[in-house]
Amino acid sequence: MRYRARALFLRAVAASAFSARSKTSSLTMSAAGPPAGVVLGLNGAYQRLVQFDKPLTIGAVNRATEASAGVGGKGQGAYLACEAASPGAAVLAQFCGKGQNGEALATALRARAPAVSEQLWVRTAEDTRVCTTLVAAGDATEIVEPSGHVAPDEVSALRDALEARRFGGLLVAGSLPPGVPGSFYARCVATLAPRAKVLVDAVAGLEEIVAEARSAGAVLCLKLNARELLGVAGDALDAAAADTVADGPRAARAAAKLAAHLD
């Protein structure tokens, strides 16, 4: 249910923030018809989903009932939601490994979005991570592998490709992989979409992003889950806790504290 809610939320945002300039499904980066928005999904993943009909037992053999694999990463999921809501309205910017995992991610993206543009994909020497979701008895356990390091010339290649263009909307989604400066997102807000709509589903460099959005006259929307919200407000959830919180007043206090801090 949490994943479906996120997809519905992103589709609603896509429909308003990344309204397509044309109804064709072809993505082009030319001056004649650039996409209205760009999704920054810099820390993608090849996602595995393994399902069990019984609760998991640590230290024992757990036999799965079903397994599948495909597109992973906040930004990649957001891009697919945008593409489903308004084909051709947005383009995906990402680092994608040259190894087996990166190629599997690229293949999965092409299958899900046949018109996807790869002009803002930078293939990295280190491979893409694999993330695995274990679903058992209604609970989901995430296993997140470390991300590969992005080399300075790879960071520069994506930055240069992005800054050669302008967009009407910007969606910042997910964490930054090792090697990418913490200021990368904020710089993109300042240079890619002045006075545009900016949706942030990330906490990396959040204060800088807000400052640059204000300076650029952008319309800013923050989308944070409970763990992220409480963490940036200095009231972090326990490491073992779920990314949700049933304590409404606690979440409201964290939101108010964050708003006051960023104002």
Coordinates of C-alpha atoms in Angstrom, one line a residue:
M1 CA 0.0 0.0 0.0
R2 CA 2.9 2.4 0.8
Y3 CA 4.4 1.9 -2.7
R4 CA 1.0 2.4 -4.4
A5 CA 0.3 5.6 -2.5
R6 CA 3.7 7.0 -3.5
A7 CA 3.0 6.1 -7.2
L8 CA -0.4 7.8 -7.0
F9 CA 1.2 10.9 -5.4
L10 CA 3.9 11.2 -8.0
R11 CA 1.3 10.8 -10.8
A12 CA -0.7 13.7 -9.4
V13 CA 2.4 15.8 -9.2
A14 CA 3.5 14.8 -12.7
A15 CA 0.1 15.9 -14.1
S16 CA 0.4 19.4 -12.7
A17 CA 4.1 20.1 -12.5
F18 CA 5.3 18.4 -15.7
S19 CA 2.4 19.0 -18.0
A20 CA 3.5 17.9 -21.5
R21 CA 4.1 20.5 -24.2
S22 CA 2.9 18.0 -26.8
K23 CA 0.9 14.8 -26.7
T24 CA 3.4 12.7 -28.6
S25 CA 5.3 10.0 -26.7
S26 CA 8.6 10.8 -28.4
L27 CA 11.2 12.5 -26.1
T28 CA 13.4 15.0 -27.7
M29 CA 16.1 17.3 -26.3
S30 CA 16.0 19.7 -29.2
A31 CA 15.0 23.3 -28.9
A32 CA 11.9 22.6 -31.0
G33 CA 10.3 20.4 -28.3
P34 CA 12.2 19.8 -25.1
P35 CA 10.5 17.9 -22.2
A36 CA 8.8 20.1 -19.6
G37 CA 10.5 18.5 -16.7
V38 CA 13.6 16.6 -15.6
V39 CA 13.7 13.9 -12.9
L40 CA 17.1 13.6 -11.1
G41 CA 17.4 10.0 -10.1
L42 CA 21.1 9.9 -9.4
N43 CA 21.1 6.8 -7.1
G44 CA 19.2 4.2 -9.1
A45 CA 19.1 0.5 -8.4
Y46 CA 18.2 -2.8 -10.0
Q47 CA 15.4 -3.9 -7.7
R48 CA 14.6 -7.5 -6.7
L49 CA 11.3 -8.5 -5.1
V50 CA 11.1 -11.8 -3.2
Q51 CA 7.9 -12.9 -1.6
F52 CA 7.2 -15.5 1.1
D53 CA 4.0 -17.0 2.4
K54 CA 5.4 -17.2 6.0
P55 CA 7.2 -14.8 8.3
L56 CA 11.0 -14.8 7.8
T57 CA 13.1 -16.6 10.2
I58 CA 16.7 -15.3 10.8
G59 CA 19.3 -18.0 10.7
A60 CA 17.1 -20.5 8.9
V61 CA 16.2 -21.5 5.3
N62 CA 13.3 -19.4 4.0
R63 CA 11.7 -20.6 0.8
A64 CA 10.3 -18.0 -1.5
T65 CA 7.0 -18.4 -3.3
E66 CA 7.7 -15.8 -6.0
A67 CA 10.6 -13.6 -7.2
S68 CA 10.8 -10.8 -9.7
A69 CA 13.2 -8.0 -10.7
G70 CA 13.1 -4.7 -12.4
V71 CA 13.5 -0.9 -12.0
G72 CA 14.6 0.4 -8.6
G73 CA 15.4 3.8 -7.2
K74 CA 13.2 6.7 -6.1
G75 CA 14.0 8.8 -9.2
Q76 CA 13.5 6.0 -11.6
G77 CA 10.1 5.2 -10.1
A78 CA 9.1 8.8 -10.2
Y79 CA 10.1 9.0 -13.8
L80 CA 8.0 6.0 -14.7
A81 CA 5.0 7.6 -12.8
C82 CA 5.5 10.8 -14.8
E83 CA 5.7 8.9 -18.1
A84 CA 2.5 7.0 -17.2
A85 CA 0.6 10.2 -16.3
S86 CA 1.8 12.4 -19.2
P87 CA 4.0 10.6 -21.8
G88 CA 7.0 12.7 -22.9
A89 CA 6.5 15.3 -20.2
A90 CA 9.8 14.5 -18.4
V91 CA 13.2 13.1 -19.0
L92 CA 15.3 11.0 -16.6
A93 CA 18.8 12.0 -15.5
Q94 CA 20.8 9.2 -13.9
F95 CA 24.1 7.5 -13.3
C96 CA 23.9 3.9 -14.6
G97 CA 26.7 1.4 -14.3
K98 CA 28.4 -0.3 -17.3
G99 CA 28.3 -3.7 -15.6
Q100 CA 25.6 -6.4 -15.4
N101 CA 23.4 -4.6 -12.9
G102 CA 23.5 -1.3 -14.7
E103 CA 22.6 -3.0 -18.0
A104 CA 19.8 -4.9 -16.3
L105 CA 18.4 -1.6 -15.0
A106 CA 18.7 0.1 -18.4
T107 CA 16.9 -2.8 -20.1
A108 CA 14.1 -2.8 -17.5
L109 CA 13.6 1.0 -18.0
R110 CA 13.5 0.6 -21.8
A111 CA 10.9 -2.2 -21.3
R112 CA 8.7 -0.1 -19.0
A113 CA 9.1 3.2 -21.0
P114 CA 9.9 2.4 -24.7
A115 CA 10.2 6.1 -25.5
V116 CA 12.7 6.8 -22.7
S117 CA 15.5 9.2 -23.7
E118 CA 19.0 8.1 -22.6
Q119 CA 20.7 11.5 -23.4
L120 CA 21.0 12.3 -19.7
W121 CA 22.2 8.9 -18.7
V122 CA 25.9 8.8 -17.7
R123 CA 27.3 5.2 -17.7
T124 CA 29.7 4.8 -14.8
A125 CA 32.7 2.5 -14.4
E126 CA 31.4 1.1 -11.1
D127 CA 28.3 -0.9 -11.4
T128 CA 24.7 -0.1 -10.2
R129 CA 23.7 -1.4 -6.8
V130 CA 21.1 -4.1 -6.3
C131 CA 18.3 -3.5 -3.7
T132 CA 16.2 -6.4 -2.6
T133 CA 12.7 -6.3 -1.0
L134 CA 11.6 -9.3 1.1
V135 CA 7.9 -9.4 1.5
A136 CA 6.5 -11.8 4.2
A137 CA 3.3 -11.8 6.2
G138 CA 2.4 -8.3 5.0
D139 CA 5.8 -6.8 6.1
A140 CA 8.5 -5.6 3.7
T141 CA 12.2 -5.8 4.6
E142 CA 14.6 -3.8 2.5
I143 CA 18.2 -4.9 1.8
V144 CA 20.0 -1.9 0.3
E145 CA 23.5 -2.6 -1.1
P146 CA 26.1 0.1 -1.2
S147 CA 26.2 2.3 -4.2
G148 CA 29.1 2.4 -6.5
H149 CA 31.4 5.5 -6.5
V150 CA 30.9 8.1 -9.2
A151 CA 34.1 9.4 -10.6
P152 CA 34.7 13.2 -10.9
D153 CA 34.6 13.1 -14.7
E154 CA 31.3 11.2 -14.6
V155 CA 29.8 13.9 -12.3
S156 CA 31.1 16.6 -14.7
A157 CA 29.6 14.8 -17.7
L158 CA 26.1 14.8 -16.2
R159 CA 26.4 18.3 -14.9
D160 CA 27.5 19.7 -18.3
A161 CA 24.7 17.8 -20.1
L162 CA 22.1 19.1 -17.7
E163 CA 23.3 22.7 -17.7
A164 CA 23.1 22.9 -21.5
R165 CA 19.3 22.7 -21.1
R166 CA 16.4 24.4 -19.3
F167 CA 13.3 22.8 -17.9
G168 CA 9.9 24.0 -16.7
G169 CA 10.0 21.6 -13.7
L170 CA 12.5 19.7 -11.6
L171 CA 11.9 16.6 -9.5
V172 CA 14.8 15.7 -7.1
A173 CA 14.4 12.2 -5.9
G174 CA 16.5 10.0 -3.6
S175 CA 20.0 10.1 -2.1
L176 CA 23.3 11.0 -3.8
P177 CA 25.7 8.2 -4.6
P178 CA 29.3 8.4 -3.3
G179 CA 31.4 10.8 -5.3
V180 CA 28.6 13.3 -6.1
P181 CA 28.9 16.6 -4.1
G182 CA 26.3 17.4 -1.6
S183 CA 25.6 20.6 -3.4
F184 CA 24.7 18.9 -6.7
Y185 CA 20.9 19.1 -6.2
A186 CA 21.0 22.7 -5.1
R187 CA 23.1 23.7 -8.1
C188 CA 20.6 22.1 -10.4
V189 CA 17.7 24.0 -8.8
A190 CA 19.6 27.2 -9.3
T191 CA 20.6 26.6 -13.0
L192 CA 18.2 24.2 -14.6
A193 CA 14.7 25.5 -13.8
P194 CA 14.7 29.2 -12.7
R195 CA 11.3 30.3 -11.5
A196 CA 10.0 26.7 -12.1
K197 CA 8.2 24.1 -10.1
V198 CA 10.5 22.0 -7.9
L199 CA 9.5 18.8 -6.1
V200 CA 11.9 17.4 -3.6
D201 CA 11.7 13.8 -2.4
A202 CA 15.1 13.8 -0.8
V203 CA 17.0 15.0 2.3
A204 CA 20.5 15.3 0.8
G205 CA 21.5 19.0 0.8
L206 CA 17.9 20.0 1.7
E207 CA 18.8 23.4 3.2
E208 CA 20.8 24.4 0.2
I209 CA 18.0 23.2 -2.1
V210 CA 15.5 25.4 -0.3
A211 CA 17.8 28.4 -0.3
E212 CA 18.5 28.1 -4.0
A213 CA 14.8 27.6 -4.8
R214 CA 13.9 30.7 -2.9
S215 CA 16.6 32.7 -4.6
A216 CA 15.5 31.5 -8.0
G217 CA 11.9 32.2 -7.3
A218 CA 10.9 28.6 -7.7
V219 CA 7.7 27.0 -6.4
L220 CA 8.9 24.3 -4.0
C221 CA 7.1 21.2 -2.7
L222 CA 8.8 18.9 -0.2
K223 CA 7.7 15.2 0.0
L224 CA 9.3 13.4 3.0
N225 CA 8.3 10.2 4.7
A226 CA 8.1 10.1 8.5
R227 CA 11.7 8.8 9.0
E228 CA 13.1 11.6 6.8
L229 CA 10.9 14.3 8.4
L230 CA 11.7 13.4 12.0
G231 CA 15.4 12.9 11.1
V232 CA 15.9 16.3 9.6
A233 CA 13.9 17.8 12.5
G234 CA 16.3 16.3 15.1
D235 CA 13.8 13.7 16.4
A236 CA 15.0 10.6 14.6
L237 CA 13.1 7.3 14.6
D238 CA 14.9 4.2 16.0
A239 CA 16.9 2.4 13.3
A240 CA 14.6 -0.7 13.6
A241 CA 11.4 1.3 13.4
A242 CA 9.3 1.4 10.2
D243 CA 9.3 4.5 8.0
T244 CA 5.9 5.5 9.3
V245 CA 4.7 7.0 12.6
A246 CA 1.3 6.8 14.3
D247 CA 2.0 9.7 16.6
G248 CA 0.3 12.6 14.7
P249 CA 1.4 15.4 17.2
R250 CA 5.0 14.2 17.0
A251 CA 5.0 14.4 13.2
A252 CA 3.2 17.8 13.3
R253 CA 5.9 19.2 15.8
A254 CA 8.6 17.9 13.5
A255 CA 7.0 19.5 10.4
A256 CA 6.6 22.9 12.3
K257 CA 10.2 22.7 13.5
L258 CA 11.5 22.0 10.0
A259 CA 9.4 24.8 8.4
A260 CA 10.6 27.3 11.0
H261 CA 14.3 26.2 10.4
L262 CA 14.0 26.5 6.7
D263 CA 12.1 29.8 6.7

